[in-house]
CSV table of C-alpha atoms in Angstrom, one decimal:
chain,number,residue,atom,x,y,z
B,89,ALA,CA,0.0,0.0,0.0
B,90,GLN,CA,1.2,3.5,-0.7
B,91,SER,CA,2.0,5.9,2.1
B,92,VAL,CA,3.3,9.5,2.6
B,93,THR,CA,5.3,10.9,5.4
B,94,GLN,CA,5.6,14.6,6.1
B,95,PRO,CA,8.1,14.7,9.0
B,96,ASP,CA,7.5,18.3,9.9
B,97,ILE,CA,4.1,19.0,11.5
B,98,HIS,CA,4.8,22.7,11.9
B,99,ILE,CA,7.3,25.1,10.4
B,100,THR,CA,8.0,28.7,11.0
B,101,VAL,CA,9.9,30.9,8.6
B,102,SER,CA,10.6,34.6,8.2
B,103,GLU,CA,9.0,36.4,5.3
B,104,GLY,CA,11.5,36.6,2.5
B,105,ALA,CA,13.4,33.5,3.6
B,106,SER,CA,13.6,30.3,1.6
B,107,LEU,CA,11.3,27.3,2.3
B,108,GLU,CA,11.6,23.6,2.0
B,109,LEU,CA,8.9,21.2,3.1
B,110,ARG,CA,9.8,17.6,3.2
B,111,CYS,CA,7.8,14.7,1.8
B,112,ASN,CA,8.8,11.0,1.6
B,113,TYR,CA,6.6,8.4,0.0
B,114,SER,CA,6.4,4.7,-0.2
B,115,TYR,CA,5.1,3.1,-3.4
B,116,GLY,CA,6.1,0.0,-5.3
B,117,ALA,CA,6.1,1.5,-8.8
B,118,THR,CA,6.6,5.0,-10.3
B,119,PRO,CA,4.3,7.2,-8.2
B,120,TYR,CA,2.1,10.1,-9.1
B,121,LEU,CA,3.1,12.8,-6.7
B,122,PHE,CA,1.2,16.0,-5.7
B,123,TRP,CA,1.5,19.0,-3.4
B,124,TYR,CA,-1.7,20.7,-2.3
B,125,VAL,CA,-2.2,23.8,-0.1
B,126,GLN,CA,-5.1,24.4,2.2
B,127,SER,CA,-6.0,27.7,3.7
B,128,PRO,CA,-8.0,27.7,7.0
B,129,GLY,CA,-11.6,26.4,6.4
B,130,GLN,CA,-11.0,25.9,2.7
B,131,GLY,CA,-10.6,23.1,0.3
B,132,LEU,CA,-7.3,22.0,-1.3
B,133,GLN,CA,-5.6,23.8,-4.1
B,134,LEU,CA,-3.2,21.9,-6.4
B,135,LEU,CA,0.3,23.5,-6.3
B,136,LEU,CA,2.1,21.1,-8.6
B,137,LYS,CA,2.2,17.5,-9.7
B,138,TYR,CA,4.8,15.0,-11.0
B,139,PHE,CA,3.9,12.1,-13.2
B,140,SER,CA,7.0,11.6,-15.3
B,141,GLY,CA,9.7,13.4,-17.2
B,142,ASP,CA,11.7,16.2,-15.7
B,143,THR,CA,12.2,15.6,-12.0
B,144,LEU,CA,12.1,19.3,-11.2
B,145,VAL,CA,8.5,20.5,-11.4
B,146,GLN,CA,7.4,24.0,-11.4
B,147,GLY,CA,4.1,24.9,-9.8
B,148,ILE,CA,1.9,27.9,-9.1
B,149,LYS,CA,2.7,30.7,-6.7
B,150,GLY,CA,6.4,30.3,-7.2
B,151,PHE,CA,6.7,26.8,-5.8
B,152,GLU,CA,8.7,24.0,-7.2
B,153,ALA,CA,9.4,20.4,-6.1
B,154,GLU,CA,12.0,17.8,-7.0
B,155,PHE,CA,11.4,14.1,-7.4
B,156,LYS,CA,14.3,12.1,-6.1
B,157,ARG,CA,13.6,8.4,-6.7
B,158,SER,CA,16.7,7.3,-4.8
B,159,GLN,CA,15.5,9.0,-1.7
B,160,SER,CA,11.8,8.4,-2.3
B,161,SER,CA,11.3,12.1,-1.7
B,162,PHE,CA,9.3,14.9,-3.3
B,163,ASN,CA,10.3,18.0,-1.4
B,164,LEU,CA,8.5,21.4,-2.0
B,165,ARG,CA,10.6,24.5,-2.2
B,166,LYS,CA,10.1,28.3,-2.6
B,167,PRO,CA,13.0,30.7,-2.7
B,168,SER,CA,11.3,33.6,-0.9
B,169,VAL,CA,8.2,33.1,1.2
B,170,HIS,CA,5.4,35.6,1.4
B,171,TRP,CA,3.1,36.2,4.3
B,172,SER,CA,0.2,34.9,2.1
B,173,ASP,CA,1.9,31.5,1.9
B,174,ALA,CA,0.9,30.8,5.5
B,175,ALA,CA,-1.3,27.7,5.2
B,176,GLU,CA,-1.2,23.9,5.5
B,177,TYR,CA,0.6,21.9,2.9
B,178,PHE,CA,-0.2,18.4,2.0
B,179,CYS,CA,1.9,16.0,0.0
B,180,ALA,CA,0.1,13.1,-1.7
B,181,VAL,CA,0.9,10.0,-3.7
B,182,GLY,CA,-1.3,8.2,-6.2
B,183,ALA,CA,-1.1,5.2,-8.4
B,184,GLY,CA,-2.4,7.0,-11.5
B,185,GLY,CA,-5.5,6.6,-13.4
B,186,TYR,CA,-8.7,6.8,-11.5
B,187,GLN,CA,-7.0,5.5,-8.4
B,188,LYS,CA,-7.3,7.0,-4.9
B,189,VAL,CA,-4.6,9.3,-3.6
B,190,THR,CA,-3.1,9.0,-0.2
B,191,PHE,CA,-2.3,12.2,1.7
B,192,GLY,CA,0.3,13.0,4.2
B,193,ILE,CA,-0.6,14.4,7.6
B,194,GLY,CA,0.2,17.9,6.4
B,195,THR,CA,2.8,20.6,7.4
B,196,LYS,CA,1.5,23.9,8.8
B,197,LEU,CA,3.5,26.8,7.7
B,198,GLN,CA,3.7,30.0,9.7
B,199,VAL,CA,5.3,33.1,8.3
B,200,ILE,CA,6.6,35.7,10.6
B,201,PRO,CA,7.6,39.3,9.7
A,59,GLY,CA,-10.8,26.0,-15.2
A,60,ALA,CA,-11.3,22.8,-13.2
A,61,VAL,CA,-13.6,24.4,-10.6
A,62,VAL,CA,-15.4,22.3,-8.0
A,63,SER,CA,-18.1,23.7,-5.8
A,64,GLN,CA,-19.8,22.3,-2.7
A,65,HIS,CA,-23.1,23.3,-1.2
A,66,PRO,CA,-23.7,24.1,1.5
A,67,SER,CA,-20.4,25.5,2.8
A,68,TRP,CA,-21.5,24.9,6.3
A,69,VAL,CA,-24.5,23.4,8.0
A,70,ILE,CA,-25.8,22.9,11.6
A,71,CYS,CA,-28.3,20.2,12.2
A,72,LYS,CA,-30.0,18.4,15.1
A,73,SER,CA,-29.0,14.9,16.0
A,74,GLY,CA,-31.0,12.3,14.2
A,75,THR,CA,-31.7,14.4,11.1
A,76,SER,CA,-30.2,13.8,7.6
A,77,VAL,CA,-28.0,16.2,5.8
A,78,LYS,CA,-27.2,16.3,2.0
A,79,ILE,CA,-24.0,17.8,0.6
A,80,GLU,CA,-23.7,18.5,-3.1
A,81,CYS,CA,-20.5,18.5,-5.0
A,82,ARG,CA,-20.5,19.9,-8.5
A,83,SER,CA,-17.8,20.2,-11.2
A,84,LEU,CA,-18.6,23.5,-12.8
A,85,ASP,CA,-16.6,23.6,-16.0
A,86,PHE,CA,-15.7,20.0,-16.7
A,87,GLN,CA,-17.2,16.5,-16.7
A,88,ALA,CA,-16.1,14.3,-13.9
A,89,THR,CA,-16.3,10.5,-14.3
A,90,THR,CA,-15.0,10.0,-10.8
A,91,MET,CA,-15.6,12.0,-7.7
A,92,PHE,CA,-14.1,11.3,-4.2
A,93,TRP,CA,-15.4,12.1,-0.8
A,94,TYR,CA,-13.1,12.9,2.1
A,95,ARG,CA,-13.5,13.7,5.7
A,96,GLN,CA,-11.0,15.8,7.6
A,97,PHE,CA,-10.8,16.1,11.4
A,98,PRO,CA,-9.2,19.1,13.0
A,99,LYS,CA,-5.4,19.1,12.6
A,100,GLN,CA,-5.5,15.9,10.6
A,101,SER,CA,-5.1,14.9,7.0
A,102,LEU,CA,-7.9,14.0,4.6
A,103,MET,CA,-9.3,10.5,5.0
A,104,LEU,CA,-10.9,9.0,1.9
A,105,MET,CA,-14.4,7.9,2.6
A,106,ALA,CA,-15.5,6.7,-0.8
A,107,THR,CA,-15.0,6.8,-4.6
A,108,SER,CA,-17.9,7.7,-6.7
A,109,ASN,CA,-18.3,6.8,-10.3
A,110,GLU,CA,-21.0,8.2,-12.5
A,111,GLY,CA,-23.9,5.8,-12.9
A,112,SER,CA,-22.6,3.1,-10.6
A,113,LYS,CA,-22.4,2.4,-6.9
A,114,ALA,CA,-19.8,4.1,-4.8
A,115,THR,CA,-16.9,2.2,-3.5
A,116,TYR,CA,-16.5,2.8,0.2
A,117,GLU,CA,-13.2,2.6,2.2
A,118,GLN,CA,-12.9,0.1,5.0
A,119,GLY,CA,-14.7,1.3,8.2
A,120,VAL,CA,-17.0,3.7,6.4
A,121,GLU,CA,-20.7,2.8,6.9
A,122,LYS,CA,-22.4,2.6,3.6
A,123,ASP,CA,-25.9,3.1,5.0
A,124,LYS,CA,-24.9,6.1,7.0
A,125,PHE,CA,-23.0,7.9,4.3
A,126,LEU,CA,-25.1,7.6,1.1
A,127,ILE,CA,-23.4,8.7,-2.1
A,128,ASN,CA,-25.1,9.3,-5.3
A,129,HIS,CA,-23.3,10.2,-8.6
A,130,ALA,CA,-26.2,10.7,-11.0
A,131,SER,CA,-24.5,12.8,-13.6
A,132,LEU,CA,-21.1,13.7,-14.8
A,133,THR,CA,-21.2,17.0,-12.9
A,134,LEU,CA,-22.9,16.2,-9.6
A,135,SER,CA,-22.3,13.9,-6.7
A,136,THR,CA,-24.1,14.0,-3.4
A,137,LEU,CA,-23.2,12.8,0.1
A,138,THR,CA,-26.1,12.3,2.5
A,139,VAL,CA,-25.3,11.8,6.1
A,140,THR,CA,-28.2,9.9,7.5
A,141,SER,CA,-29.4,10.1,11.1
A,142,ALA,CA,-26.5,12.4,11.9
A,143,HIS,CA,-24.9,12.3,15.4
A,144,PRO,CA,-22.4,14.7,17.0
A,145,GLU,CA,-19.5,12.4,16.2
A,146,ASP,CA,-20.3,13.0,12.5
A,147,SER,CA,-19.4,16.6,12.9
A,148,SER,CA,-16.5,17.2,10.6
A,149,PHE,CA,-15.2,18.9,7.5
A,150,TYR,CA,-16.3,17.1,4.4
A,151,ILE,CA,-14.4,17.7,1.1
A,152,CYS,CA,-15.1,16.4,-2.3
A,153,SER,CA,-12.9,16.2,-5.3
A,154,ALA,CA,-13.5,15.5,-9.0
A,155,THR,CA,-11.3,14.0,-11.7
A,156,PRO,CA,-11.8,15.4,-15.2
A,157,GLN,CA,-12.4,13.0,-18.1
A,158,GLY,CA,-9.1,12.5,-19.9
A,159,TYR,CA,-7.1,13.8,-16.9
A,160,GLN,CA,-7.7,11.1,-14.5
A,161,GLU,CA,-4.5,11.5,-12.6
A,162,THR,CA,-5.4,14.8,-11.0
A,163,GLN,CA,-8.1,15.6,-8.5
A,164,TYR,CA,-9.6,19.0,-8.1
A,165,PHE,CA,-11.1,19.8,-4.7
A,166,GLY,CA,-14.1,21.6,-3.6
A,167,PRO,CA,-14.0,24.2,-0.8
A,168,GLY,CA,-15.4,21.8,1.7
A,169,THR,CA,-18.5,21.6,3.9
A,170,ARG,CA,-18.4,22.0,7.6
A,171,LEU,CA,-21.0,20.0,9.4
A,172,LEU,CA,-21.9,20.5,13.0
A,173,VAL,CA,-24.4,18.1,14.6
A,174,LEU,CA,-25.9,19.3,17.8
């Protein structure tokens, strides 16, 4: 069965600083990987996804993620964080097709002035 | 594009009553829709997978008779919480997968249910 680990439950960064959110997955084949962001009381918005090809994926809002098969990781990065980035971030892994997606527990990002 | 709506956005009901939540794909047709439940400070837990025109597939531990799912058209799925109890209070989120883009789920804004 597929699984996702987000080791950091809560992260605090200063506005303008760089950000990296960690995600490790477990899946027997080539995974479909996603990062979603959730603002308080809201649904999830897709930031970016990886299915195949270039392992460095660009997403919306200046986010990027790198798929590293050898490390089973799909870490999310942003070079300069804005106060509006404060939210909860979920990494997810899927099997592709109309298959269900498994979500990590989420990382709550706090941005301080 | 790929907008999913949910209605209502929040609902308060008395214990023992039934509540219906609608999930609509506004600008695409969705062969498959998913229903999730999210408890405070926790991740999304998949409840069921709904395919248009067929019975929903429920995850282990989810009561089929309590959480009725109907996917009558390619743009609408409904979740009915029957005989709701306080422990059913939660944040319910649906997602939809566009035809031809089955790898990606697009999420609705969620429905917060409070059962008194």
